Each structure stands twice: as structure tokens, then as C-alpha cells.
């Protein structure tokens, strides 16, 4: 065998190795799965709290405004009644003392009676009272998808509900929502 024939065989063998390696790589690329099988889909819900104002009319009782702050009317009426009652008791100078004492006691009693009446005198009004309440609701935030790829099970969260399969790109599941979803 001559040298050129050996060189040709060596180059031919090398070309076969290079072509074979390219073919194996091409086959592996062609043999990679293009879809992953979806095993289960579970909705993921999020609780959302929304504030809302609630108003209602409420009956409120307050002390009525006092017209006679110093209770003069009660003192005068009580004093007159006490003086009249005191004047019926006793004779002579005792009658005068009884009248004065009756007027003083009656004035004090009338004052206290008017005080209690004013304290218990109430007025009912209606007030609008508002408060903030939080309403809770559930919102769909995505889907937990369990899938099988190359004999391995895994889970991924998607923003869309997938069908029976998920697309695979570069050996990984593609979780990009398909157009129109």
C-alpha cells in the first residue's frame, strides 16, 4: 500500500466519524420530545380583601338643652309653696319663722326637683354613622400543572389552563400562554 492510499483511508475514516457524530447529534435533536403529557391541573386561588364603606342611621339620645340653667323657676315655685305651707304652722313670731323656714326648704326642694327633671329630659336624634368593612373574595391566580417529560414527573405553575399536553422547547416545558388563551 502506498502512502496516498493510507492517507485517503485515514481521511475517509475521519470523515465517517465526523458524519456519524453529526448524525447521532441530529438524531438526538429529532428524538427530543416536543410535548409533555399533562397528568393533573389544580386551580390556585388567592383571597382578595376589598374595603367597602357601610353607613347606617342610628338613633342617639342626648340630654335636652337646659333653658333655665340656674333652676330659678323651680326655686321660686318651691319657695312659694314652702312659704305657704310654713305660714299655716305656728302663731305670732313662730309663724314668721315657720314661713321663712318653709320658703327656704321649699326653694331648695323645688331647685332639686327641677335639676332631676332637667337631667332626665332627653332628645332623640338620628345620626349617620359609617365604618369600613373588608369583603373577602377568591380570585383565580393560576394553575399548578403536574406533567410527565422523559419519564419524570414535575409540577409547574401556569397562567392558563392547559390541555392534555404542554409544549417543550429546548428540552424544557414552555409555560408561555398560547396566543388566544
PDB file of N, CA, C and O in Angstrom, residues 45-79:
ATOM      1  N   UNK A  45     -56.101  29.493  43.954  1.00  0.00           N
ATOM      2  CA  UNK A  45     -56.942  30.643  44.297  1.00  0.00           C
ATOM      3  C   UNK A  45     -56.207  31.533  45.299  1.00  0.00           C
ATOM      4  O   UNK A  45     -55.474  31.046  46.151  1.00  0.00           O
ATOM      5  N   UNK A  46     -56.458  32.841  45.183  1.00  0.00           N
ATOM      6  CA  UNK A  46     -55.901  33.819  46.105  1.00  0.00           C
ATOM      7  C   UNK A  46     -57.069  34.560  46.758  1.00  0.00           C
ATOM      8  O   UNK A  46     -58.028  34.919  46.075  1.00  0.00           O
ATOM      9  N   UNK A  47     -56.965  34.791  48.068  1.00  0.00           N
ATOM     10  CA  UNK A  47     -58.004  35.546  48.774  1.00  0.00           C
ATOM     11  C   UNK A  47     -57.708  37.029  48.619  1.00  0.00           C
ATOM     12  O   UNK A  47     -56.610  37.489  48.907  1.00  0.00           O
ATOM     13  N   UNK A  48     -58.722  37.761  48.154  1.00  0.00           N
ATOM     14  CA  UNK A  48     -58.586  39.198  47.936  1.00  0.00           C
ATOM     15  C   UNK A  48     -59.502  39.908  48.932  1.00  0.00           C
ATOM     16  O   UNK A  48     -60.662  39.552  49.086  1.00  0.00           O
ATOM     17  N   UNK A  49     -58.966  40.916  49.625  1.00  0.00           N
ATOM     18  CA  UNK A  49     -59.740  41.689  50.592  1.00  0.00           C
ATOM     19  C   UNK A  49     -60.001  43.073  50.009  1.00  0.00           C
ATOM     20  O   UNK A  49     -59.062  43.801  49.692  1.00  0.00           O
ATOM     21  N   UNK A  50     -61.293  43.425  49.876  1.00  0.00           N
ATOM     22  CA  UNK A  50     -61.675  44.703  49.281  1.00  0.00           C
ATOM     23  C   UNK A  50     -62.394  45.551  50.326  1.00  0.00           C
ATOM     24  O   UNK A  50     -63.445  45.144  50.830  1.00  0.00           O
ATOM     25  N   UNK A  51     -61.835  46.738  50.679  1.00  0.00           N
ATOM     26  CA  UNK A  51     -62.519  47.580  51.668  1.00  0.00           C
ATOM     27  C   UNK A  51     -63.766  48.236  51.073  1.00  0.00           C
ATOM     28  O   UNK A  51     -63.801  48.575  49.897  1.00  0.00           O
ATOM     29  N   UNK A  52     -64.812  48.356  51.920  1.00  0.00           N
ATOM     30  CA  UNK A  52     -66.070  48.958  51.482  1.00  0.00           C
ATOM     31  C   UNK A  52     -66.647  49.709  52.677  1.00  0.00           C
ATOM     32  O   UNK A  52     -66.586  49.250  53.810  1.00  0.00           O
ATOM     33  N   UNK A  53     -67.233  50.889  52.416  1.00  0.00           N
ATOM     34  CA  UNK A  53     -67.821  51.690  53.478  1.00  0.00           C
ATOM     35  C   UNK A  53     -69.294  51.312  53.657  1.00  0.00           C
ATOM     36  O   UNK A  53     -70.042  51.223  52.696  1.00  0.00           O
ATOM     37  N   UNK A  54     -69.686  51.067  54.916  1.00  0.00           N
ATOM     38  CA  UNK A  54     -71.070  50.729  55.255  1.00  0.00           C
ATOM     39  C   UNK A  54     -71.591  51.834  56.177  1.00  0.00           C
ATOM     40  O   UNK A  54     -70.973  52.145  57.183  1.00  0.00           O
ATOM     41  N   UNK A  55     -72.717  52.444  55.804  1.00  0.00           N
ATOM     42  CA  UNK A  55     -73.303  53.529  56.595  1.00  0.00           C
ATOM     43  C   UNK A  55     -74.700  53.115  57.051  1.00  0.00           C
ATOM     44  O   UNK A  55     -75.401  52.406  56.341  1.00  0.00           O
ATOM     45  N   UNK A  56     -75.087  53.596  58.246  1.00  0.00           N
ATOM     46  CA  UNK A  56     -76.422  53.335  58.758  1.00  0.00           C
ATOM     47  C   UNK A  56     -76.864  54.492  59.634  1.00  0.00           C
ATOM     48  O   UNK A  56     -76.044  55.207  60.200  1.00  0.00           O
ATOM     49  N   UNK A  57     -78.178  54.671  59.717  1.00  0.00           N
ATOM     50  CA  UNK A  57     -78.746  55.709  60.567  1.00  0.00           C
ATOM     51  C   UNK A  57     -78.992  55.104  61.941  1.00  0.00           C
ATOM     52  O   UNK A  57     -79.584  54.035  62.061  1.00  0.00           O
ATOM     53  N   UNK A  58     -78.528  55.810  62.993  1.00  0.00           N
ATOM     54  CA  UNK A  58     -78.614  55.316  64.357  1.00  0.00           C
ATOM     55  C   UNK A  58     -79.345  56.349  65.212  1.00  0.00           C
ATOM     56  O   UNK A  58     -79.051  57.547  65.130  1.00  0.00           O
ATOM     57  N   UNK A  59     -80.292  55.882  66.055  1.00  0.00           N
ATOM     58  CA  UNK A  59     -80.991  56.774  66.983  1.00  0.00           C
ATOM     59  C   UNK A  59     -80.063  57.044  68.169  1.00  0.00           C
ATOM     60  O   UNK A  59     -79.534  56.120  68.784  1.00  0.00           O
ATOM     61  N   UNK A  60     -79.871  58.339  68.476  1.00  0.00           N
ATOM     62  CA  UNK A  60     -78.969  58.742  69.555  1.00  0.00           C
ATOM     63  C   UNK A  60     -79.746  59.617  70.530  1.00  0.00           C
ATOM     64  O   UNK A  60     -80.425  60.559  70.112  1.00  0.00           O
ATOM     65  N   UNK A  61     -79.641  59.292  71.824  1.00  0.00           N
ATOM     66  CA  UNK A  61     -80.302  60.106  72.849  1.00  0.00           C
ATOM     67  C   UNK A  61     -79.273  61.012  73.496  1.00  0.00           C
ATOM     68  O   UNK A  61     -78.178  60.579  73.862  1.00  0.00           O
ATOM     69  N   UNK A  62     -79.661  62.280  73.648  1.00  0.00           N
ATOM     70  CA  UNK A  62     -78.802  63.272  74.295  1.00  0.00           C
ATOM     71  C   UNK A  62     -79.654  64.042  75.293  1.00  0.00           C
ATOM     72  O   UNK A  62     -80.875  64.114  75.178  1.00  0.00           O
ATOM     73  N   UNK A  63     -78.978  64.641  76.255  1.00  0.00           N
ATOM     74  CA  UNK A  63     -79.694  65.487  77.208  1.00  0.00           C
ATOM     75  C   UNK A  63     -80.213  66.715  76.462  1.00  0.00           C
ATOM     76  O   UNK A  63     -79.490  67.320  75.670  1.00  0.00           O
ATOM     77  N   UNK A  64     -81.459  67.045  76.737  1.00  0.00           N
ATOM     78  CA  UNK A  64     -82.078  68.196  76.081  1.00  0.00           C
ATOM     79  C   UNK A  64     -81.385  69.472  76.571  1.00  0.00           C
ATOM     80  O   UNK A  64     -80.899  69.544  77.698  1.00  0.00           O
ATOM     81  N   UNK A  65     -81.332  70.498  75.716  1.00  0.00           N
ATOM     82  CA  UNK A  65     -80.726  71.750  76.148  1.00  0.00           C
ATOM     83  C   UNK A  65     -81.517  72.326  77.324  1.00  0.00           C
ATOM     84  O   UNK A  65     -82.744  72.302  77.349  1.00  0.00           O
ATOM     85  N   UNK A  66     -80.791  72.837  78.308  1.00  0.00           N
ATOM     86  CA  UNK A  66     -81.406  73.392  79.517  1.00  0.00           C
ATOM     87  C   UNK A  66     -81.757  74.846  79.255  1.00  0.00           C
ATOM     88  O   UNK A  66     -80.917  75.642  78.873  1.00  0.00           O
ATOM     89  N   UNK A  67     -83.043  75.181  79.496  1.00  0.00           N
ATOM     90  CA  UNK A  67     -83.493  76.561  79.269  1.00  0.00           C
ATOM     91  C   UNK A  67     -83.287  77.407  80.521  1.00  0.00           C
ATOM     92  O   UNK A  67     -82.988  78.590  80.448  1.00  0.00           O
ATOM     93  N   UNK A  68     -83.466  76.798  81.693  1.00  0.00           N
ATOM     94  CA  UNK A  68     -83.318  77.523  82.964  1.00  0.00           C
ATOM     95  C   UNK A  68     -82.119  76.923  83.686  1.00  0.00           C
ATOM     96  O   UNK A  68     -82.251  76.084  84.571  1.00  0.00           O
ATOM     97  N   UNK A  69     -80.924  77.360  83.297  1.00  0.00           N
ATOM     98  CA  UNK A  69     -79.680  76.780  83.792  1.00  0.00           C
ATOM     99  C   UNK A  69     -79.542  76.883  85.308  1.00  0.00           C
ATOM    100  O   UNK A  69     -79.017  75.989  85.959  1.00  0.00           O
ATOM    101  N   UNK A  70     -80.007  77.962  85.907  1.00  0.00           N
ATOM    102  CA  UNK A  70     -79.859  78.183  87.359  1.00  0.00           C
ATOM    103  C   UNK A  70     -81.069  77.691  88.142  1.00  0.00           C
ATOM    104  O   UNK A  70     -81.161  77.888  89.345  1.00  0.00           O
ATOM    105  N   UNK A  71     -82.021  77.063  87.456  1.00  0.00           N
ATOM    106  CA  UNK A  71     -83.215  76.467  88.049  1.00  0.00           C
ATOM    107  C   UNK A  71     -83.995  77.483  88.904  1.00  0.00           C
ATOM    108  O   UNK A  71     -84.450  77.188  90.019  1.00  0.00           O
ATOM    109  N   UNK A  72     -84.152  78.681  88.359  1.00  0.00           N
ATOM    110  CA  UNK A  72     -84.855  79.764  89.067  1.00  0.00           C
ATOM    111  C   UNK A  72     -86.331  79.423  89.220  1.00  0.00           C
ATOM    112  O   UNK A  72     -86.924  79.617  90.298  1.00  0.00           O
ATOM    113  N   UNK A  73     -86.954  78.892  88.176  1.00  0.00           N
ATOM    114  CA  UNK A  73     -88.392  78.581  88.233  1.00  0.00           C
ATOM    115  C   UNK A  73     -88.679  77.583  89.341  1.00  0.00           C
ATOM    116  O   UNK A  73     -89.628  77.766  90.126  1.00  0.00           O
ATOM    117  N   UNK A  74     -87.892  76.520  89.444  1.00  0.00           N
ATOM    118  CA  UNK A  74     -88.105  75.508  90.483  1.00  0.00           C
ATOM    119  C   UNK A  74     -87.890  76.077  91.866  1.00  0.00           C
ATOM    120  O   UNK A  74     -88.627  75.766  92.809  1.00  0.00           O
ATOM    121  N   UNK A  75     -86.876  76.929  92.004  1.00  0.00           N
ATOM    122  CA  UNK A  75     -86.590  77.537  93.307  1.00  0.00           C
ATOM    123  C   UNK A  75     -87.736  78.453  93.742  1.00  0.00           C
ATOM    124  O   UNK A  75     -88.192  78.410  94.900  1.00  0.00           O
ATOM    125  N   UNK A  76     -88.234  79.294  92.803  1.00  0.00           N
ATOM    126  CA  UNK A  76     -89.311  80.243  93.128  1.00  0.00           C
ATOM    127  C   UNK A  76     -90.594  79.498  93.465  1.00  0.00           C
ATOM    128  O   UNK A  76     -91.251  79.767  94.493  1.00  0.00           O
ATOM    129  N   UNK A  77     -90.989  78.541  92.620  1.00  0.00           N
ATOM    130  CA  UNK A  77     -92.231  77.794  92.871  1.00  0.00           C
ATOM    131  C   UNK A  77     -92.114  77.017  94.175  1.00  0.00           C
ATOM    132  O   UNK A  77     -93.045  77.005  95.000  1.00  0.00           O
ATOM    133  N   UNK A  78     -90.981  76.364  94.398  1.00  0.00           N
ATOM    134  CA  UNK A  78     -90.775  75.615  95.648  1.00  0.00           C
ATOM    135  C   UNK A  78     -90.778  76.541  96.850  1.00  0.00           C
ATOM    136  O   UNK A  78     -91.324  76.208  97.909  1.00  0.00           O
ATOM    137  N   UNK A  79     -90.165  77.709  96.720  1.00  0.00           N
ATOM    138  CA  UNK A  79     -90.139  78.677  97.819  1.00  0.00           C
ATOM    139  C   UNK A  79     -91.537  79.171  98.154  1.00  0.00           C
ATOM    140  O   UNK A  79     -91.896  79.296  99.334  1.00  0.00           O
TER     141      UNK A  79
END
